[in-house]
CSV table of C-alpha atoms in Angstrom, one decimal:
chain,number,residue,atom,x,y,z
A,1,MET,CA,0.3,-0.1,0.3
A,2,LYS,CA,1.3,3.2,-0.7
A,3,LYS,CA,2.1,5.8,2.7
A,4,PHE,CA,1.2,9.3,1.9
A,5,ASN,CA,3.2,13.0,3.8
A,6,ILE,CA,1.2,15.8,3.9
A,7,HIS,CA,2.6,19.2,5.4
A,8,THR,CA,-0.5,21.9,6.0
A,9,MET,CA,0.5,25.6,5.4
A,10,GLY,CA,-2.5,28.4,6.5
A,11,CYS,CA,-5.5,29.5,7.8
A,12,LYS,CA,-8.0,26.9,9.5
A,13,ALA,CA,-9.5,26.6,5.8
A,14,ASN,CA,-6.5,25.0,4.7
A,15,GLN,CA,-6.0,23.0,7.8
A,16,PHE,CA,-9.5,21.7,7.2
A,17,GLU,CA,-9.4,21.0,3.7
A,18,SER,CA,-6.2,18.9,4.7
A,19,SER,CA,-8.2,16.7,7.2
A,20,ILE,CA,-10.3,16.0,3.8
A,21,ILE,CA,-7.2,15.0,0.7
A,22,GLU,CA,-6.1,13.1,4.2
A,23,GLU,CA,-10.0,10.9,4.4
A,24,ASN,CA,-10.4,10.9,0.8
A,25,LEU,CA,-6.3,8.9,0.9
A,26,ILE,CA,-7.0,6.5,3.7
A,27,SER,CA,-10.8,5.8,2.0
A,28,HIS,CA,-8.6,4.0,-0.4
A,29,GLY,CA,-6.7,1.9,0.7
A,30,PHE,CA,-3.9,4.6,1.3
A,31,ILE,CA,-1.3,5.1,4.6
A,32,LYS,CA,-0.2,9.0,6.4
A,33,GLU,CA,3.0,8.5,6.7
A,34,LYS,CA,4.7,11.2,9.9
A,35,VAL,CA,7.3,10.7,8.5
A,36,LEU,CA,8.5,12.0,4.9
A,37,ASN,CA,11.4,9.7,3.9
A,38,LYS,CA,9.5,5.9,3.8
A,39,ALA,CA,6.3,8.1,1.7
A,40,ASP,CA,5.1,7.6,-1.4
A,41,ILE,CA,4.1,10.6,-2.3
A,42,TYR,CA,3.9,14.0,-0.6
A,43,ILE,CA,1.6,16.9,-0.8
A,44,LEU,CA,2.3,20.0,0.2
A,45,ASN,CA,-1.2,22.6,0.8
A,46,SER,CA,0.2,24.9,0.1
A,47,CYS,CA,0.0,28.9,1.1
A,48,SER,CA,-0.1,32.6,-1.0
A,49,VAL,CA,-0.9,35.5,1.4
A,50,THR,CA,2.7,36.2,0.8
A,51,HIS,CA,6.1,36.0,-1.0
A,52,LYS,CA,7.6,34.3,2.4
A,53,SER,CA,4.5,31.5,2.4
A,54,ASP,CA,5.4,30.5,-1.9
A,55,ASN,CA,9.2,30.3,-1.5
A,56,GLU,CA,8.8,28.8,1.7
A,57,ALA,CA,5.9,26.4,-0.2
A,58,LEU,CA,9.2,25.5,-3.0
A,59,TYR,CA,11.9,24.9,-0.3
A,60,LEU,CA,9.7,22.4,0.5
A,61,LEU,CA,8.8,20.4,-2.5
A,62,ARG,CA,12.6,20.6,-3.1
A,63,SER,CA,13.7,19.6,-0.3
A,64,ALA,CA,12.2,16.4,-0.6
A,65,LYS,CA,12.8,15.6,-3.6
A,66,HIS,CA,16.5,15.8,-2.1
A,67,LYS,CA,15.6,13.9,0.5
A,68,ASN,CA,13.9,11.4,-1.6
A,69,PRO,CA,14.2,10.9,-5.4
A,70,HIS,CA,11.3,8.9,-5.8
A,71,ILE,CA,8.4,10.5,-4.1
A,72,ILE,CA,6.2,11.9,-6.3
A,73,ASN,CA,5.5,15.8,-5.3
A,74,ILE,CA,1.7,16.9,-5.5
A,75,VAL,CA,1.1,20.8,-4.5
A,76,THR,CA,-2.3,21.6,-3.5
A,77,GLY,CA,-3.8,24.7,-2.9
A,78,CYS,CA,-3.4,28.9,-3.1
A,79,TYR,CA,0.3,29.0,-4.8
A,80,ALA,CA,-1.0,25.5,-6.7
A,81,GLN,CA,-3.9,27.9,-7.5
A,82,ILE,CA,-2.6,31.3,-8.4
A,83,ALA,CA,0.8,30.4,-9.8
A,84,LYS,CA,0.0,26.9,-11.7
A,85,GLU,CA,1.5,27.1,-15.1
A,86,GLU,CA,4.6,27.8,-13.3
A,87,LEU,CA,4.5,25.9,-11.0
A,88,LEU,CA,4.9,23.4,-13.7
A,89,LYS,CA,7.7,23.9,-14.9
A,90,ASN,CA,10.1,23.7,-11.9
A,91,ASP,CA,11.7,18.8,-12.1
A,92,PHE,CA,10.9,18.5,-8.6
A,93,ILE,CA,7.0,19.5,-9.0
A,94,ASP,CA,4.8,15.9,-10.8
A,95,TYR,CA,1.2,17.2,-9.5
A,96,VAL,CA,-0.1,20.9,-9.4
A,97,ILE,CA,-3.6,20.8,-7.2
A,98,GLY,CA,-6.0,23.4,-7.5
A,99,ASN,CA,-7.6,24.6,-4.3
A,100,ASP,CA,-11.2,22.7,-5.3
A,101,GLU,CA,-9.8,19.6,-7.6
A,102,LYS,CA,-8.4,18.6,-4.0
A,103,LEU,CA,-11.0,18.1,-2.1
A,104,HIS,CA,-11.6,14.8,-4.3
A,105,LEU,CA,-7.1,13.6,-4.2
A,106,TYR,CA,-7.0,10.6,-5.5
A,107,ASP,CA,-9.1,10.7,-8.6
A,108,TYR,CA,-6.3,13.3,-9.7
A,109,ILE,CA,-3.3,10.6,-8.8
A,110,ASN,CA,-2.8,8.7,-11.4
A,111,SER,CA,-3.4,11.3,-14.0
A,112,ASP,CA,-0.4,11.3,-16.9
A,113,ILE,CA,-2.4,14.9,-16.8
A,114,ARG,CA,0.4,16.9,-14.3
A,115,LEU,CA,-1.7,19.3,-14.4
A,116,HIS,CA,-5.8,19.7,-12.2
A,117,ALA,CA,-7.2,22.9,-11.6
A,118,LYS,CA,-9.9,25.0,-13.2
A,119,ASP,CA,-10.4,28.4,-13.9
A,120,ILE,CA,-12.0,29.0,-10.0
A,121,MET,CA,-13.1,32.4,-11.3
A,122,LYS,CA,-16.4,30.4,-13.0
A,123,GLN,CA,-17.0,28.2,-9.2
A,124,SER,CA,-20.6,29.2,-8.9
A,125,GLU,CA,-21.6,26.1,-6.0
A,126,PHE,CA,-19.8,24.8,-3.1
A,127,ASN,CA,-18.2,22.5,-2.8
A,128,LYS,CA,-20.3,19.9,0.0
A,129,VAL,CA,-17.3,17.7,1.5
A,130,VAL,CA,-17.3,16.5,5.7
A,131,LEU,CA,-14.9,15.9,7.7
A,132,SER,CA,-15.0,12.6,10.5
A,133,ASP,CA,-12.5,12.8,11.5
A,134,THR,CA,-13.4,11.7,15.2
A,135,THR,CA,-9.6,11.7,16.6
A,136,LYS,CA,-9.5,15.6,17.6
A,137,THR,CA,-11.9,16.8,20.4
A,138,ARG,CA,-13.8,19.6,17.8
A,139,ALA,CA,-16.1,19.1,14.9
A,140,SER,CA,-14.8,21.2,11.9
A,141,LEU,CA,-17.6,22.7,9.5
A,142,LYS,CA,-16.6,24.5,6.1
A,143,ILE,CA,-19.8,26.1,5.6
A,144,GLN,CA,-18.5,29.1,2.9
A,145,ASP,CA,-15.8,29.4,1.1
A,146,GLY,CA,-13.8,31.9,-1.7
A,147,CYS,CA,-13.8,36.1,-1.2
A,148,ASP,CA,-15.9,38.6,-3.1
A,149,ASN,CA,-13.7,41.2,-1.1
A,150,ARG,CA,-10.8,42.4,-3.5
A,151,CYS,CA,-8.3,44.7,-0.7
A,152,THR,CA,-5.5,46.1,-2.4
A,153,TYR,CA,-2.7,43.6,-0.8
A,154,CYS,CA,-4.8,40.4,-0.8
A,155,ILE,CA,-4.4,37.7,-3.5
A,156,ILE,CA,-6.6,34.7,-1.9
A,157,TRP,CA,-9.8,35.7,-3.7
A,158,LYS,CA,-8.0,34.8,-6.8
A,159,ALA,CA,-7.4,31.3,-5.5
A,160,ARG,CA,-10.2,31.0,-3.5
A,161,GLY,CA,-12.9,32.3,-6.1
A,162,LYS,CA,-15.9,34.4,-5.7
A,163,SER,CA,-18.1,33.6,-2.3
A,164,ARG,CA,-20.0,30.8,-2.4
A,165,SER,CA,-21.9,28.5,0.2
A,166,ALA,CA,-23.0,25.4,2.1
A,167,ASP,CA,-26.4,25.4,1.8
A,168,ILE,CA,-28.7,25.7,5.9
A,169,PRO,CA,-29.6,21.9,5.4
A,170,PHE,CA,-26.4,20.7,4.6
A,171,ILE,CA,-24.5,22.3,7.2
A,172,LEU,CA,-27.6,21.5,10.3
A,173,GLU,CA,-27.4,17.6,9.0
A,174,GLN,CA,-23.0,18.0,9.8
A,175,ILE,CA,-23.1,19.7,12.8
A,176,ASN,CA,-25.8,17.2,13.9
A,177,LYS,CA,-23.8,13.8,12.4
A,178,PHE,CA,-21.4,15.4,14.2
A,179,SER,CA,-23.6,15.3,17.8
A,180,ASP,CA,-24.5,11.9,16.9
A,181,ALA,CA,-20.5,11.5,16.3
A,182,GLY,CA,-19.9,12.3,20.3
A,183,PHE,CA,-18.4,15.9,19.5
A,184,LYS,CA,-19.1,18.1,21.9
A,185,GLU,CA,-18.2,21.2,20.2
A,186,VAL,CA,-17.6,22.5,16.5
A,187,MET,CA,-15.8,25.7,15.0
A,188,LEU,CA,-17.6,26.7,11.3
A,189,THR,CA,-14.3,27.7,9.1
A,190,GLY,CA,-14.3,29.5,5.8
A,191,ILE,CA,-12.6,31.6,3.8
A,192,HIS,CA,-15.0,34.8,4.6
A,193,ILE,CA,-17.8,33.6,6.3
A,194,GLY,CA,-19.3,36.8,6.8
A,195,GLN,CA,-20.0,36.7,3.8
A,196,TRP,CA,-22.3,33.3,4.0
A,197,GLY,CA,-25.5,33.1,2.5
A,198,LYS,CA,-24.5,36.2,0.8
A,199,ASP,CA,-25.6,34.1,-2.9
A,200,PHE,CA,-28.8,32.6,-1.1
A,201,GLY,CA,-30.3,36.4,-0.5
A,202,LEU,CA,-29.9,35.4,3.9
A,203,ALA,CA,-27.1,35.9,6.2
A,204,LEU,CA,-24.7,34.5,8.8
A,205,LEU,CA,-27.3,35.7,11.4
A,206,ASP,CA,-29.8,33.3,9.7
A,207,LEU,CA,-27.5,30.6,10.4
A,208,LEU,CA,-27.3,31.0,13.2
A,209,LYS,CA,-30.4,31.3,14.3
A,210,GLU,CA,-30.8,28.2,12.6
A,211,ILE,CA,-27.7,26.6,14.2
A,212,GLU,CA,-28.7,27.8,17.7
A,213,THR,CA,-33.0,25.8,17.7
A,214,LYS,CA,-32.0,23.1,15.3
A,215,THR,CA,-28.8,21.8,16.2
A,216,LYS,CA,-27.9,19.6,19.2
A,217,ILE,CA,-24.4,20.9,19.3
A,218,GLU,CA,-23.3,22.1,23.0
A,219,ARG,CA,-20.9,24.7,22.0
A,220,TYR,CA,-20.3,26.5,18.2
A,221,ARG,CA,-17.2,29.1,17.8
A,222,LEU,CA,-17.3,31.4,14.4
A,223,GLY,CA,-13.8,31.9,12.1
A,224,SER,CA,-12.2,34.9,11.6
A,225,LEU,CA,-15.5,37.9,10.7
A,226,ASN,CA,-14.8,41.7,9.6
A,227,PRO,CA,-15.4,44.7,12.2
A,228,THR,CA,-18.6,45.3,9.8
A,229,GLU,CA,-20.2,42.3,10.4
A,230,ILE,CA,-20.3,41.9,13.6
A,231,THR,CA,-24.5,43.5,13.7
A,232,PRO,CA,-25.8,45.1,17.2
A,233,GLU,CA,-29.0,42.2,16.5
A,234,MET,CA,-26.1,40.0,15.7
A,235,LEU,CA,-24.1,40.7,19.8
A,236,GLU,CA,-27.7,40.9,20.7
A,237,PHE,CA,-28.5,36.8,19.5
A,238,LEU,CA,-25.4,36.0,20.6
A,239,LYS,CA,-26.0,37.2,24.4
A,240,THR,CA,-28.7,35.0,24.8
A,241,SER,CA,-27.5,32.1,22.8
A,242,GLN,CA,-27.2,29.1,24.7
A,243,LYS,CA,-23.8,27.3,22.3
A,244,PHE,CA,-22.0,30.3,20.9
A,245,CYS,CA,-18.2,30.4,22.6
A,246,PRO,CA,-17.7,34.2,22.8
A,247,HIS,CA,-14.4,33.8,21.2
A,248,PHE,CA,-14.4,36.2,17.8
A,249,HIS,CA,-11.7,36.8,15.6
A,250,LEU,CA,-11.6,40.2,14.2
A,251,SER,CA,-9.8,41.4,10.5
A,252,LEU,CA,-8.9,44.4,10.8
A,253,GLN,CA,-5.7,44.3,9.3
A,254,SER,CA,-5.1,48.0,10.7
A,255,ALA,CA,-6.4,50.4,12.7
A,256,ASN,CA,-5.7,54.0,11.0
A,257,ASP,CA,-8.0,55.0,8.7
A,258,LYS,CA,-5.9,56.6,6.1
A,259,THR,CA,-4.0,52.7,5.6
A,260,LEU,CA,-7.8,51.6,5.6
A,261,ARG,CA,-8.5,53.4,2.9
A,262,SER,CA,-5.4,52.4,1.1
A,263,MET,CA,-6.3,48.9,2.4
A,264,ASN,CA,-9.5,48.8,0.5
A,265,ARG,CA,-11.0,47.8,3.5
A,266,PHE,CA,-14.6,49.7,4.1
A,267,TYR,CA,-14.6,50.7,7.8
A,268,LYS,CA,-13.4,54.0,10.0
A,269,THR,CA,-10.9,52.7,12.9
A,270,GLU,CA,-13.4,54.2,15.8
A,271,ASP,CA,-16.0,52.3,14.4
A,272,TYR,CA,-14.6,49.3,15.4
A,273,LEU,CA,-13.2,50.7,18.7
A,274,ALA,CA,-16.5,51.5,19.2
A,275,GLN,CA,-17.8,48.3,18.6
A,276,ILE,CA,-14.8,46.8,20.9
A,277,GLU,CA,-16.0,48.3,23.8
A,278,GLN,CA,-19.4,47.5,22.9
A,279,ILE,CA,-18.3,43.6,22.4
A,280,ASN,CA,-16.6,43.8,25.7
A,281,LYS,CA,-19.9,45.1,27.3
A,282,THR,CA,-22.0,42.7,26.6
A,283,PHE,CA,-20.3,39.4,27.1
A,284,ASP,CA,-17.6,38.0,30.7
A,285,LEU,CA,-14.7,38.2,29.8
A,286,PRO,CA,-14.7,37.4,25.5
A,287,PHE,CA,-12.1,36.9,23.8
A,288,LEU,CA,-11.1,39.1,20.9
A,289,GLY,CA,-8.2,38.2,18.3
A,290,SER,CA,-8.1,40.3,15.3
A,291,ASP,CA,-5.0,41.0,12.3
A,292,ILE,CA,-3.4,43.7,11.8
A,293,ILE,CA,-0.4,44.2,9.1
A,294,ALA,CA,2.5,45.9,9.4
A,295,GLY,CA,4.1,48.4,7.7
A,296,PHE,CA,1.0,48.1,3.9
A,297,ALA,CA,2.4,50.0,1.3
A,298,GLY,CA,2.5,54.1,2.7
A,299,GLU,CA,2.5,53.4,5.9
A,300,THR,CA,4.9,56.2,7.6
A,301,LEU,CA,6.0,56.4,10.7
A,302,GLU,CA,2.6,58.9,12.0
A,303,ASP,CA,0.8,56.5,10.1
A,304,PHE,CA,2.2,53.5,12.0
A,305,GLU,CA,2.1,55.1,15.8
A,306,ILE,CA,-1.6,56.1,15.3
A,307,THR,CA,-1.7,52.2,15.0
A,308,ARG,CA,0.2,51.6,18.3
A,309,GLN,CA,-2.2,53.7,20.0
A,310,ASN,CA,-5.3,52.5,19.2
A,311,LEU,CA,-4.1,49.1,19.7
A,312,ILE,CA,-3.3,49.7,22.6
A,313,CYS,CA,-6.4,51.3,23.8
A,314,SER,CA,-8.1,48.3,21.9
A,315,GLY,CA,-9.9,46.2,23.9
A,316,LEU,CA,-8.5,43.8,22.6
A,317,THR,CA,-7.1,40.7,23.6
A,318,GLN,CA,-4.3,39.1,21.0
A,319,ILE,CA,-2.8,40.7,17.7
A,320,HIS,CA,-2.2,38.6,14.9
A,321,THR,CA,0.8,40.8,13.3
A,322,PHE,CA,2.9,39.9,10.3
A,323,PRO,CA,5.0,42.1,8.0
A,324,TYR,CA,3.4,43.7,4.8
A,325,SER,CA,4.3,41.3,1.8
A,326,LYS,CA,4.1,42.2,-1.9
A,327,ARG,CA,2.3,40.2,-3.5
A,328,SER,CA,2.5,39.7,-7.7
A,329,GLY,CA,-1.0,40.7,-9.1
A,330,THR,CA,-1.9,42.8,-6.1
A,331,ILE,CA,-3.0,47.0,-6.5
A,332,GLY,CA,-0.6,46.9,-3.6
A,333,GLU,CA,2.5,46.0,-5.5
A,334,SER,CA,2.3,49.3,-7.4
A,335,LEU,CA,1.5,51.6,-5.0
A,336,PRO,CA,4.1,53.9,-4.2
A,337,ASP,CA,5.7,54.6,-0.8
A,338,GLN,CA,6.8,51.1,-0.2
A,339,VAL,CA,8.2,50.7,3.4
A,340,SER,CA,11.3,48.6,4.2
A,341,ASP,CA,11.4,44.9,5.6
A,342,GLU,CA,13.6,46.3,8.0
A,343,GLU,CA,11.1,48.2,9.9
A,344,LYS,CA,8.1,46.6,8.4
A,345,THR,CA,9.4,43.8,10.8
A,346,ARG,CA,10.7,46.5,13.6
A,347,ARG,CA,6.4,47.6,13.3
A,348,ALA,CA,5.3,43.7,13.6
A,349,THR,CA,7.9,43.4,16.4
A,350,ILE,CA,6.3,46.2,18.8
A,351,ILE,CA,2.6,44.5,17.6
A,352,LYS,CA,3.8,41.3,18.8
A,353,GLU,CA,4.6,43.0,22.2
A,354,ILE,CA,1.1,44.6,22.7
A,355,SER,CA,-0.6,41.6,22.1
A,356,LYS,CA,1.4,39.2,24.5
A,357,GLN,CA,0.8,42.0,27.0
A,358,LYS,CA,-2.9,42.3,26.4
A,359,LEU,CA,-3.0,38.5,26.2
A,360,GLU,CA,-1.5,37.9,29.6
A,361,GLU,CA,-4.1,40.9,31.1
A,362,PHE,CA,-6.9,38.9,30.1
A,363,ILE,CA,-5.6,35.9,31.7
A,364,LYS,CA,-5.2,37.3,35.2
A,365,LYS,CA,-8.5,39.0,34.5
A,366,ASN,CA,-10.6,35.0,33.9
A,367,ILE,CA,-7.7,34.5,37.3
A,368,GLY,CA,-10.9,32.6,40.0
A,369,LYS,CA,-13.1,32.4,37.7
A,370,THR,CA,-16.0,29.2,37.6
A,371,THR,CA,-16.1,28.7,34.0
A,372,GLU,CA,-16.4,25.4,31.5
A,373,ILE,CA,-13.8,23.7,29.7
A,374,LEU,CA,-14.3,21.0,26.8
A,375,ILE,CA,-11.7,18.8,27.7
A,376,GLU,CA,-9.3,17.4,25.3
A,377,LYS,CA,-9.8,14.0,23.9
A,378,HIS,CA,-5.3,13.6,25.0
A,379,ARG,CA,-3.5,15.2,28.1
A,380,ALA,CA,-1.3,17.9,27.8
A,381,LYS,CA,2.3,16.6,26.1
A,382,ASN,CA,5.0,18.4,28.9
A,383,THR,CA,3.0,17.7,31.9
A,384,ASN,CA,0.1,15.0,31.1
A,385,ASN,CA,-2.5,16.7,33.2
A,386,LEU,CA,-6.0,16.8,31.1
A,387,LYS,CA,-6.5,19.5,29.0
A,388,GLY,CA,-9.1,21.7,27.5
A,389,MET,CA,-10.4,24.6,26.4
A,390,THR,CA,-12.9,27.4,28.2
A,391,ARG,CA,-15.7,29.3,26.2
A,392,ASN,CA,-13.1,31.8,25.9
A,393,TYR,CA,-10.6,30.1,23.7
A,394,LEU,CA,-8.3,30.0,27.3
A,395,THR,CA,-6.7,26.3,27.3
A,396,VAL,CA,-6.2,25.3,30.4
A,397,GLN,CA,-4.7,22.7,32.2
A,398,VAL,CA,-5.9,20.6,35.0
A,399,GLN,CA,-4.6,18.0,37.4
A,400,SER,CA,-6.6,14.8,37.1
A,401,GLU,CA,-5.7,11.2,36.6
A,402,ARG,CA,-9.4,10.4,35.5
A,403,GLU,CA,-9.9,9.2,31.7
A,404,ASP,CA,-13.3,9.5,32.4
A,405,LEU,CA,-13.1,13.2,32.0
A,406,PHE,CA,-11.9,13.5,28.0
A,407,ASN,CA,-14.5,15.1,25.5
A,408,THR,CA,-16.6,16.1,28.4
A,409,LEU,CA,-17.8,19.6,29.1
A,410,GLN,CA,-16.7,19.8,33.0
A,411,TYR,CA,-16.4,23.3,35.2
A,412,VAL,CA,-13.8,24.6,36.4
A,413,LYS,CA,-11.9,26.6,39.3
A,414,ILE,CA,-9.3,28.9,36.9
A,415,THR,CA,-6.9,29.4,39.9
A,416,LYS,CA,-3.5,30.5,38.8
A,417,TYR,CA,-1.0,31.5,35.6
A,418,GLU,CA,3.2,30.3,35.2
A,419,ASN,CA,5.4,29.0,33.1
A,420,GLY,CA,2.5,30.2,29.9
A,421,ILE,CA,0.7,27.8,31.6
A,422,ILE,CA,-3.2,28.3,32.6
A,423,TYR,CA,-4.3,25.9,36.0
A,424,ALA,CA,-7.8,25.6,37.3
A,425,GLU,CA,-9.8,23.0,39.3
A,426,LEU,CA,-12.6,20.9,39.1
A,427,ILE,CA,-15.4,21.6,40.9
């Protein structure tokens, strides 16, 4: 039987799709192999959000072929979709598989044709695929794909196509199947889930109301949202939800209005700062993550200082940041006043420090609180403690020998934060 090794780059949607690829191959008799040199097939599910990720993908593929000249190298994901013809020219790549085709990768793995990547911009229907892996504690369900935004820094809309949604009956059916399989929590993922339902004349709130009343799942989380997509009506509904985990990830990208306009983002900093404040008032210690790009084209020192000050005073919990990377084929590539790599890195480092301080402050606010956790199916590797995630996205550890608590919801009291670990006691 042939063995495959798979490596995933990038977002949660890619992670979900890699799990689909694994299940697809295993169901056809392939064996997953953790050691690359022992595999017959190497699959790289690539990301293309930056030039760095493109270069990393090429390095990984070249390295795999160097270590094992007989291995079949397959590249899929966003880089494969965007640069398919260019990638085919490399003698260390055997197959290039597009973003939609990868969900049925087995169908192409023995083909005489090396390229399988149709024009994704013509794709109008959501590809309904289901992940049934029961080894994980939380289920993932992809409810949307593609993006209709045209942000000037981003190439992903070209790699994913226009926004398309899974229909409500499919989503409800899959969530209930997860419940029947023993899952207590599901993560709703996509490329831009805030655009879910746009192709049906519906909004994300319509789906959440259906999930609340027509599924048996006990907890769910939402993927990344633009701040304008969290409406007052949605907040009011989520406040009363029995299933929603108060964990938001806001795709902000900058905290300076001039930079936001240049990025083609349609909101103002003061509006989303007020929204963050409202979310913090609506829920008890909600987790508020965000994305910030450091050093976008034209961002002056004064612009960055405004972003820095706004982030410091914001009610965010954690900030994921990375230096801006020019992408070929985007408007941002040709904008004037590009920031040097050194300066972009310096700014990103400053934001990372702000994020570290905010997360520590948030954790300390949770000490002494009684909260519900979903205990993982596996113990913490470093301590052998039970570990579980709170509704507000904190991973805590509990010193206990009880294995009957795996995959159960338990109430705990958070007791301390020490050496990077949050400790709690069972109630």
